[in-house]
Amino acid sequence: MCYAIPGKLIKIENNVATIDYYGEKKRALIGFTNAKEGDYVCAQGGILVTRIPEKEALETLDAWEELFFELKKIDKNLADKRRDIKSVPGEFLRIMEKANRRLELTRDELKLILGTRDKDELNLLFNTANSIRQREHDNSSCVHGIIEFSNYCDRNCLYCGIRNSRDIDRYRMSEEEIVSAADYAVKKLNFKALVLQSGEDPWYSDEKLAAIVTRIKEMGVLIFLSIGERDQRTYKRLFDAGARAVLLRFETSNEKLFEKLRPARKLEDRLGLIRYLKELGFLVATGFLAGLPGEISDDVINNIILTKELGADMYSFGAFIPVENTPLERHELISKEEVLKITAVSRIVDKKANVLVSTSFETLDKSARKEALLAGANSLMINVTPPSYRALYRIYDRRDDAYKAENEIKDVTDLLFSLGRAPIDLGI
Ligand code: 5AD
């Protein structure tokens, strides 16, 4: 399966391409593909990543056509699903109708939504978020691959399983190993966007990282960097080498909590870096950890509002999972409902953004992926780290380390199709 159906480039204006997918028009930045009008192309995250030979593109489009329109119908039906709202009180209903009319909700209204535990209210909230997602993005969805290339980390964050002082087996993938993992993900598994993730590991110098990015860029994929708080200079160099997206959470908007959980680091420095990356032209995926100890309900709202203020192209919030042999090992796990509420409220607050289902949330609950996709999310990640390293990347302990990427791709494809979602670029 292809994680971005090709489209025909029908117009270029001011470095923005208009792409036609079976009559549906989306816009994407030209990127570095040298594509011309009339070419078949693939885009990811609103950026053209590769040209596709006409014969291959037409074959793919032909194979997809019937399914494409069928999926749209399934998605629309799910989004239009009649809601049983009889038992939802007037105030909650009023707020949902306001959100549905694209009006901005006040802080108090957001607080009220996030505070509910009532089943009918939750259903109405998730359905409203899903219907907003459908109107804004139609049934397009994106699936990114993630390669975790090093679990060395200079930092000692209290919540993290690869924190410097935790005694775990460490590994670093060589340039060749990283490039070959990317090659496999692109050529064999058909990914069009890859996240390169590691701890904060200065062993990878700017030169080493730039060489890796340059080689992977040649494969025609969108490269997301997820390498932590590195220098602006490093990021600039990697942008120039061809990376176009970053994944960098601010972790929490609560300054005191941030400083407690991330010894010797400052929230304002991290926010400054995220803002710099946005200005530089990177697509920015950012967000926070949900369920950190010491968090209060205002923090959750502040986290969502800060994600929006930072101009996040993609919301990425993880469910905090307590890890053995870390200072927070005994902390209580956040519930699935809480994370789903955050998903839905993020969609309501930022209608056009992409909302990612984090892998930690998927670890928390088997049905998390499906439920999040039905509560406003439209984006997923699949782990494509080589099997020999997977179990070692223990930011938190996972259950399914032995599960192969191929199997996960099948699960995700089946799930997306059952929900009527198609892998066409989300556009800009
Ligand atoms: N549970 C869930 N997510 C975690 N991260 C770090 N530790 C944990 C944990 N215990 C997340 C952080 C970081 C990302 C790479 O992993 O949010 O930004």
Short mmCIF file of N, CA and C in Angstrom, two decimals, residues 136-275:
data_model
loop_
_atom_site.label_atom_id
_atom_site.label_comp_id
_atom_site.label_asym_id
_atom_site.label_seq_id
_atom_site.Cartn_x
_atom_site.Cartn_y
_atom_site.Cartn_z
N GLU A 136 -12.93 19.46 7.71
CA GLU A 136 -11.69 20.18 7.41
C GLU A 136 -10.74 19.39 6.51
N HIS A 137 -10.66 18.10 6.76
CA HIS A 137 -9.63 17.30 6.08
C HIS A 137 -10.19 16.23 5.15
N ASP A 138 -11.52 16.17 5.10
CA ASP A 138 -12.13 15.07 4.36
C ASP A 138 -11.57 13.76 4.93
N ASN A 139 -11.37 12.74 4.08
CA ASN A 139 -10.92 11.47 4.68
C ASN A 139 -9.42 11.26 4.56
N SER A 140 -8.67 12.35 4.27
CA SER A 140 -7.22 12.14 4.14
C SER A 140 -6.58 11.88 5.50
N SER A 141 -5.58 11.05 5.47
CA SER A 141 -4.88 10.72 6.72
C SER A 141 -3.42 10.51 6.39
N CYS A 142 -2.55 10.73 7.36
CA CYS A 142 -1.15 10.43 7.03
C CYS A 142 -0.57 9.41 7.99
N VAL A 143 0.31 8.60 7.43
CA VAL A 143 0.97 7.54 8.20
C VAL A 143 2.47 7.73 8.04
N HIS A 144 3.16 8.00 9.14
CA HIS A 144 4.60 8.21 9.08
C HIS A 144 5.32 7.01 9.66
N GLY A 145 6.53 6.78 9.16
CA GLY A 145 7.36 5.73 9.76
C GLY A 145 8.33 6.39 10.73
N ILE A 146 8.68 5.69 11.81
CA ILE A 146 9.65 6.27 12.74
C ILE A 146 10.85 5.32 12.93
N ILE A 147 12.04 5.88 12.78
CA ILE A 147 13.27 5.12 13.00
C ILE A 147 13.94 5.68 14.25
N GLU A 148 14.05 4.86 15.28
CA GLU A 148 14.67 5.30 16.53
C GLU A 148 16.14 4.93 16.46
N PHE A 149 17.00 5.89 16.16
CA PHE A 149 18.37 5.52 15.78
C PHE A 149 19.41 5.55 16.89
N SER A 150 19.07 6.12 18.05
CA SER A 150 20.01 6.07 19.17
C SER A 150 19.25 6.28 20.47
N ASN A 151 19.61 5.49 21.50
CA ASN A 151 18.94 5.71 22.79
C ASN A 151 19.91 6.31 23.81
N TYR A 152 21.04 6.82 23.33
CA TYR A 152 21.90 7.60 24.22
C TYR A 152 21.25 8.96 24.44
N CYS A 153 21.33 9.46 25.67
CA CYS A 153 20.77 10.79 25.90
C CYS A 153 21.54 11.51 26.98
N ASP A 154 21.85 12.76 26.70
CA ASP A 154 22.59 13.59 27.65
C ASP A 154 21.72 14.09 28.80
N ARG A 155 20.42 14.03 28.63
CA ARG A 155 19.50 14.63 29.62
C ARG A 155 19.05 13.60 30.65
N ASN A 156 18.50 14.14 31.72
CA ASN A 156 18.09 13.24 32.79
C ASN A 156 16.64 13.51 33.20
N CYS A 157 15.76 13.64 32.23
CA CYS A 157 14.36 13.98 32.49
C CYS A 157 13.72 12.90 33.37
N LEU A 158 13.02 13.35 34.38
CA LEU A 158 12.52 12.42 35.40
C LEU A 158 11.54 11.39 34.84
N TYR A 159 10.84 11.77 33.76
CA TYR A 159 9.79 10.89 33.24
C TYR A 159 10.28 9.88 32.22
N CYS A 160 11.51 10.03 31.77
CA CYS A 160 11.91 9.33 30.54
C CYS A 160 12.72 8.06 30.79
N GLY A 161 12.38 7.01 30.05
CA GLY A 161 13.04 5.72 30.20
C GLY A 161 14.43 5.66 29.60
N ILE A 162 14.83 6.63 28.77
CA ILE A 162 16.21 6.60 28.26
C ILE A 162 17.02 7.72 28.91
N ARG A 163 16.54 8.20 30.06
CA ARG A 163 17.28 9.25 30.79
C ARG A 163 18.70 8.75 31.08
N ASN A 164 19.58 9.71 31.08
CA ASN A 164 21.00 9.43 31.19
C ASN A 164 21.37 8.48 32.33
N SER A 165 20.75 8.67 33.50
CA SER A 165 21.23 7.89 34.64
C SER A 165 20.52 6.53 34.78
N ARG A 166 19.61 6.20 33.87
CA ARG A 166 18.95 4.89 33.97
C ARG A 166 19.86 3.83 33.34
N ASP A 167 19.96 2.73 34.04
CA ASP A 167 20.87 1.69 33.60
C ASP A 167 20.17 0.82 32.55
N ILE A 168 20.40 1.12 31.28
CA ILE A 168 19.82 0.30 30.21
C ILE A 168 20.89 0.04 29.14
N ASP A 169 20.66 -0.96 28.32
CA ASP A 169 21.61 -1.20 27.21
C ASP A 169 21.45 -0.08 26.19
N ARG A 170 22.56 0.50 25.81
CA ARG A 170 22.50 1.64 24.86
C ARG A 170 22.95 1.20 23.47
N TYR A 171 22.43 1.85 22.46
CA TYR A 171 22.87 1.56 21.09
C TYR A 171 22.89 2.84 20.25
N ARG A 172 23.73 2.82 19.26
CA ARG A 172 23.70 3.88 18.23
C ARG A 172 23.74 3.19 16.88
N MET A 173 22.86 3.60 15.97
CA MET A 173 22.92 3.04 14.63
C MET A 173 23.93 3.86 13.82
N SER A 174 24.68 3.16 12.97
CA SER A 174 25.65 3.86 12.13
C SER A 174 24.91 4.56 10.99
N GLU A 175 25.62 5.44 10.29
CA GLU A 175 25.02 6.11 9.13
C GLU A 175 24.45 5.07 8.16
N GLU A 176 25.27 4.04 7.88
CA GLU A 176 24.81 3.01 6.93
C GLU A 176 23.54 2.32 7.41
N GLU A 177 23.50 2.02 8.69
CA GLU A 177 22.31 1.32 9.23
C GLU A 177 21.06 2.21 9.14
N ILE A 178 21.25 3.49 9.44
CA ILE A 178 20.09 4.40 9.39
C ILE A 178 19.59 4.54 7.95
N VAL A 179 20.54 4.75 7.05
CA VAL A 179 20.15 4.93 5.65
C VAL A 179 19.51 3.65 5.11
N SER A 180 20.05 2.51 5.53
CA SER A 180 19.46 1.28 4.99
C SER A 180 18.08 1.02 5.61
N ALA A 181 17.88 1.39 6.87
CA ALA A 181 16.53 1.27 7.46
C ALA A 181 15.55 2.18 6.72
N ALA A 182 16.02 3.38 6.37
CA ALA A 182 15.16 4.33 5.64
C ALA A 182 14.84 3.78 4.25
N ASP A 183 15.86 3.22 3.62
CA ASP A 183 15.69 2.67 2.27
C ASP A 183 14.63 1.56 2.27
N TYR A 184 14.71 0.71 3.29
CA TYR A 184 13.72 -0.37 3.42
C TYR A 184 12.32 0.21 3.62
N ALA A 185 12.23 1.23 4.49
CA ALA A 185 10.91 1.82 4.79
C ALA A 185 10.32 2.48 3.54
N VAL A 186 11.18 3.06 2.72
CA VAL A 186 10.69 3.78 1.53
C VAL A 186 10.41 2.80 0.39
N LYS A 187 11.41 1.95 0.09
CA LYS A 187 11.27 1.10 -1.10
C LYS A 187 10.37 -0.11 -0.86
N LYS A 188 10.53 -0.75 0.31
CA LYS A 188 9.76 -1.99 0.54
C LYS A 188 8.42 -1.70 1.22
N LEU A 189 8.41 -0.70 2.10
CA LEU A 189 7.17 -0.47 2.86
C LEU A 189 6.38 0.73 2.36
N ASN A 190 6.96 1.46 1.38
CA ASN A 190 6.22 2.56 0.73
C ASN A 190 5.97 3.81 1.55
N PHE A 191 6.76 4.03 2.59
CA PHE A 191 6.55 5.26 3.37
C PHE A 191 7.01 6.49 2.58
N LYS A 192 6.29 7.60 2.80
CA LYS A 192 6.66 8.86 2.15
C LYS A 192 7.06 9.91 3.17
N ALA A 193 7.00 9.56 4.44
CA ALA A 193 7.46 10.47 5.49
C ALA A 193 8.10 9.65 6.60
N LEU A 194 9.29 10.05 7.02
CA LEU A 194 10.01 9.30 8.05
C LEU A 194 10.44 10.22 9.18
N VAL A 195 10.24 9.76 10.40
CA VAL A 195 10.71 10.49 11.57
C VAL A 195 12.02 9.84 12.01
N LEU A 196 13.07 10.65 12.14
CA LEU A 196 14.34 10.14 12.66
C LEU A 196 14.45 10.58 14.11
N GLN A 197 14.35 9.62 15.02
CA GLN A 197 14.31 9.99 16.44
C GLN A 197 15.48 9.41 17.23
N SER A 198 15.94 10.20 18.22
CA SER A 198 17.00 9.73 19.11
C SER A 198 16.91 10.50 20.42
N GLY A 199 17.68 10.05 21.41
CA GLY A 199 17.87 10.88 22.59
C GLY A 199 18.72 12.09 22.18
N GLU A 200 19.00 12.96 23.13
CA GLU A 200 19.90 14.08 22.78
C GLU A 200 21.32 13.54 22.80
N ASP A 201 21.81 13.25 21.62
CA ASP A 201 23.05 12.49 21.50
C ASP A 201 24.06 13.22 20.61
N PRO A 202 24.94 14.00 21.24
CA PRO A 202 25.88 14.81 20.44
C PRO A 202 26.92 13.99 19.69
N TRP A 203 26.95 12.66 19.94
CA TRP A 203 27.84 11.81 19.16
C TRP A 203 27.54 12.00 17.66
N TYR A 204 26.28 12.25 17.36
CA TYR A 204 25.89 12.55 15.97
C TYR A 204 26.17 14.03 15.74
N SER A 205 27.31 14.31 15.17
CA SER A 205 27.70 15.70 14.90
C SER A 205 26.82 16.26 13.80
N ASP A 206 26.90 17.57 13.59
CA ASP A 206 26.14 18.18 12.50
C ASP A 206 26.49 17.52 11.17
N GLU A 207 27.78 17.22 10.99
CA GLU A 207 28.24 16.61 9.73
C GLU A 207 27.56 15.25 9.53
N LYS A 208 27.62 14.44 10.60
CA LYS A 208 27.05 13.08 10.49
C LYS A 208 25.55 13.17 10.17
N LEU A 209 24.84 14.04 10.90
CA LEU A 209 23.39 14.13 10.69
C LEU A 209 23.09 14.66 9.28
N ALA A 210 23.88 15.67 8.86
CA ALA A 210 23.63 16.25 7.53
C ALA A 210 23.84 15.20 6.43
N ALA A 211 24.86 14.36 6.62
CA ALA A 211 25.12 13.32 5.61
C ALA A 211 23.94 12.35 5.54
N ILE A 212 23.41 12.00 6.71
CA ILE A 212 22.28 11.06 6.75
C ILE A 212 21.04 11.68 6.07
N VAL A 213 20.77 12.95 6.44
CA VAL A 213 19.59 13.63 5.87
C VAL A 213 19.73 13.75 4.35
N THR A 214 20.92 14.12 3.89
CA THR A 214 21.13 14.29 2.45
C THR A 214 20.83 12.99 1.70
N ARG A 215 21.28 11.87 2.26
CA ARG A 215 21.07 10.60 1.57
C ARG A 215 19.60 10.17 1.62
N ILE A 216 18.96 10.40 2.74
CA ILE A 216 17.56 9.96 2.84
C ILE A 216 16.64 10.85 2.00
N LYS A 217 16.98 12.13 1.96
CA LYS A 217 16.18 13.06 1.15
C LYS A 217 16.11 12.60 -0.30
N GLU A 218 17.22 12.06 -0.78
CA GLU A 218 17.27 11.58 -2.17
C GLU A 218 16.22 10.52 -2.47
N MET A 219 15.73 9.86 -1.41
CA MET A 219 14.74 8.79 -1.63
C MET A 219 13.35 9.34 -1.90
N GLY A 220 13.20 10.68 -1.77
CA GLY A 220 11.89 11.27 -2.04
C GLY A 220 10.93 11.11 -0.88
N VAL A 221 11.40 11.44 0.32
CA VAL A 221 10.51 11.40 1.50
C VAL A 221 10.60 12.70 2.28
N LEU A 222 9.55 12.95 3.05
CA LEU A 222 9.57 14.06 3.99
C LEU A 222 10.31 13.58 5.24
N ILE A 223 11.37 14.30 5.62
CA ILE A 223 12.14 13.91 6.82
C ILE A 223 11.74 14.77 8.00
N PHE A 224 11.28 14.10 9.06
CA PHE A 224 11.01 14.74 10.36
C PHE A 224 12.23 14.51 11.25
N LEU A 225 12.75 15.55 11.86
CA LEU A 225 13.83 15.36 12.84
C LEU A 225 13.20 15.33 14.23
N SER A 226 13.60 14.36 15.02
CA SER A 226 13.13 14.32 16.41
C SER A 226 14.34 14.01 17.26
N ILE A 227 15.21 15.02 17.41
CA ILE A 227 16.53 14.83 18.01
C ILE A 227 16.72 15.72 19.23
N GLY A 228 15.63 16.29 19.72
CA GLY A 228 15.69 17.05 20.97
C GLY A 228 16.24 18.46 20.80
N GLU A 229 16.68 19.01 21.94
CA GLU A 229 17.13 20.40 21.95
C GLU A 229 18.56 20.52 21.45
N ARG A 230 18.73 20.48 20.15
CA ARG A 230 20.06 20.71 19.58
C ARG A 230 20.16 22.18 19.21
N ASP A 231 21.40 22.63 18.88
CA ASP A 231 21.61 24.04 18.53
C ASP A 231 20.77 24.46 17.33
N GLN A 232 20.48 25.76 17.30
CA GLN A 232 19.81 26.32 16.11
C GLN A 232 20.65 26.03 14.87
N ARG A 233 21.96 26.13 15.05
CA ARG A 233 22.88 25.93 13.92
C ARG A 233 22.71 24.52 13.33
N THR A 234 22.58 23.55 14.23
CA THR A 234 22.40 22.16 13.77
C THR A 234 21.12 22.05 12.93
N TYR A 235 20.05 22.60 13.47
CA TYR A 235 18.78 22.50 12.75
C TYR A 235 18.84 23.23 11.41
N LYS A 236 19.51 24.40 11.39
CA LYS A 236 19.61 25.15 10.14
C LYS A 236 20.35 24.32 9.09
N ARG A 237 21.42 23.70 9.56
CA ARG A 237 22.21 22.88 8.64
C ARG A 237 21.38 21.71 8.09
N LEU A 238 20.56 21.13 8.94
CA LEU A 238 19.76 19.98 8.51
C LEU A 238 18.59 20.41 7.62
N PHE A 239 18.11 21.63 7.85
CA PHE A 239 17.10 22.18 6.93
C PHE A 239 17.74 22.32 5.55
N ASP A 240 18.94 22.90 5.55
CA ASP A 240 19.63 23.09 4.26
C ASP A 240 19.93 21.75 3.58
N ALA A 241 20.14 20.72 4.41
CA ALA A 241 20.43 19.40 3.84
C ALA A 241 19.15 18.73 3.31
N GLY A 242 17.99 19.27 3.69
CA GLY A 242 16.76 18.72 3.10
C GLY A 242 15.72 18.23 4.09
N ALA A 243 15.96 18.35 5.40
CA ALA A 243 14.89 17.99 6.35
C ALA A 243 13.85 19.11 6.31
N ARG A 244 12.60 18.77 6.39
CA ARG A 244 11.56 19.80 6.28
C ARG A 244 10.56 19.78 7.42
N ALA A 245 10.74 18.89 8.39
CA ALA A 245 9.78 18.83 9.49
C ALA A 245 10.52 18.47 10.78
N VAL A 246 9.98 18.93 11.89
CA VAL A 246 10.56 18.58 13.19
C VAL A 246 9.45 18.10 14.13
N LEU A 247 9.86 17.23 15.02
CA LEU A 247 8.94 16.79 16.08
C LEU A 247 9.64 17.13 17.39
N LEU A 248 9.15 18.16 18.04
CA LEU A 248 9.78 18.59 19.30
C LEU A 248 8.69 19.08 20.23
N ARG A 249 8.37 18.26 21.23
CA ARG A 249 7.34 18.67 22.19
C ARG A 249 7.92 19.64 23.19
N PHE A 250 7.05 20.51 23.73
CA PHE A 250 7.54 21.36 24.83
C PHE A 250 7.36 20.64 26.16
N GLU A 251 6.68 19.52 26.15
CA GLU A 251 6.47 18.60 27.29
C GLU A 251 5.43 19.09 28.30
N THR A 252 5.57 20.32 28.81
CA THR A 252 4.51 20.90 29.65
C THR A 252 4.63 22.42 29.59
N SER A 253 3.47 23.09 29.63
CA SER A 253 3.49 24.56 29.59
C SER A 253 3.69 25.13 30.99
N ASN A 254 3.70 24.26 32.00
CA ASN A 254 3.86 24.71 33.38
C ASN A 254 5.37 24.84 33.67
N GLU A 255 5.79 26.09 33.81
CA GLU A 255 7.23 26.37 33.90
C GLU A 255 7.88 25.67 35.09
N LYS A 256 7.19 25.73 36.23
CA LYS A 256 7.77 25.11 37.45
C LYS A 256 7.90 23.60 37.27
N LEU A 257 6.84 23.01 36.72
CA LEU A 257 6.85 21.57 36.51
C LEU A 257 7.95 21.19 35.51
N PHE A 258 8.07 21.99 34.47
CA PHE A 258 9.09 21.75 33.45
C PHE A 258 10.47 21.69 34.10
N GLU A 259 10.74 22.69 34.95
CA GLU A 259 12.09 22.75 35.54
C GLU A 259 12.33 21.62 36.53
N LYS A 260 11.25 21.17 37.15
CA LYS A 260 11.39 20.06 38.10
C LYS A 260 11.65 18.75 37.34
N LEU A 261 10.94 18.59 36.23
CA LEU A 261 11.01 17.31 35.52
C LEU A 261 12.21 17.24 34.56
N ARG A 262 12.72 18.42 34.18
CA ARG A 262 13.85 18.45 33.23
C ARG A 262 14.99 19.24 33.86
N PRO A 263 15.76 18.56 34.71
CA PRO A 263 16.79 19.25 35.47
C PRO A 263 17.71 20.09 34.57
N ALA A 264 17.96 21.31 35.01
CA ALA A 264 18.90 22.22 34.34
C ALA A 264 18.40 22.72 32.98
N ARG A 265 17.13 22.53 32.69
CA ARG A 265 16.61 23.05 31.42
C ARG A 265 15.53 24.08 31.70
N LYS A 266 15.34 24.97 30.73
CA LYS A 266 14.33 26.02 30.90
C LYS A 266 13.27 25.93 29.80
N LEU A 267 12.02 26.14 30.22
CA LEU A 267 10.92 26.08 29.26
C LEU A 267 11.09 27.13 28.16
N GLU A 268 11.51 28.35 28.58
CA GLU A 268 11.56 29.41 27.56
C GLU A 268 12.60 29.10 26.48
N ASP A 269 13.67 28.40 26.83
CA ASP A 269 14.66 28.04 25.80
C ASP A 269 14.06 27.06 24.80
N ARG A 270 13.31 26.12 25.34
CA ARG A 270 12.71 25.11 24.45
C ARG A 270 11.67 25.76 23.53
N LEU A 271 10.87 26.66 24.12
CA LEU A 271 9.86 27.34 23.29
C LEU A 271 10.55 28.21 22.24
N GLY A 272 11.63 28.86 22.65
CA GLY A 272 12.38 29.71 21.71
C GLY A 272 12.87 28.89 20.53
N LEU A 273 13.34 27.68 20.81
CA LEU A 273 13.83 26.81 19.74
C LEU A 273 12.67 26.40 18.81
N ILE A 274 11.55 26.05 19.40
CA ILE A 274 10.39 25.63 18.57
C ILE A 274 9.97 26.79 17.67
N ARG A 275 9.95 28.01 18.25
CA ARG A 275 9.55 29.18 17.43
C ARG A 275 10.55 29.42 16.31
#
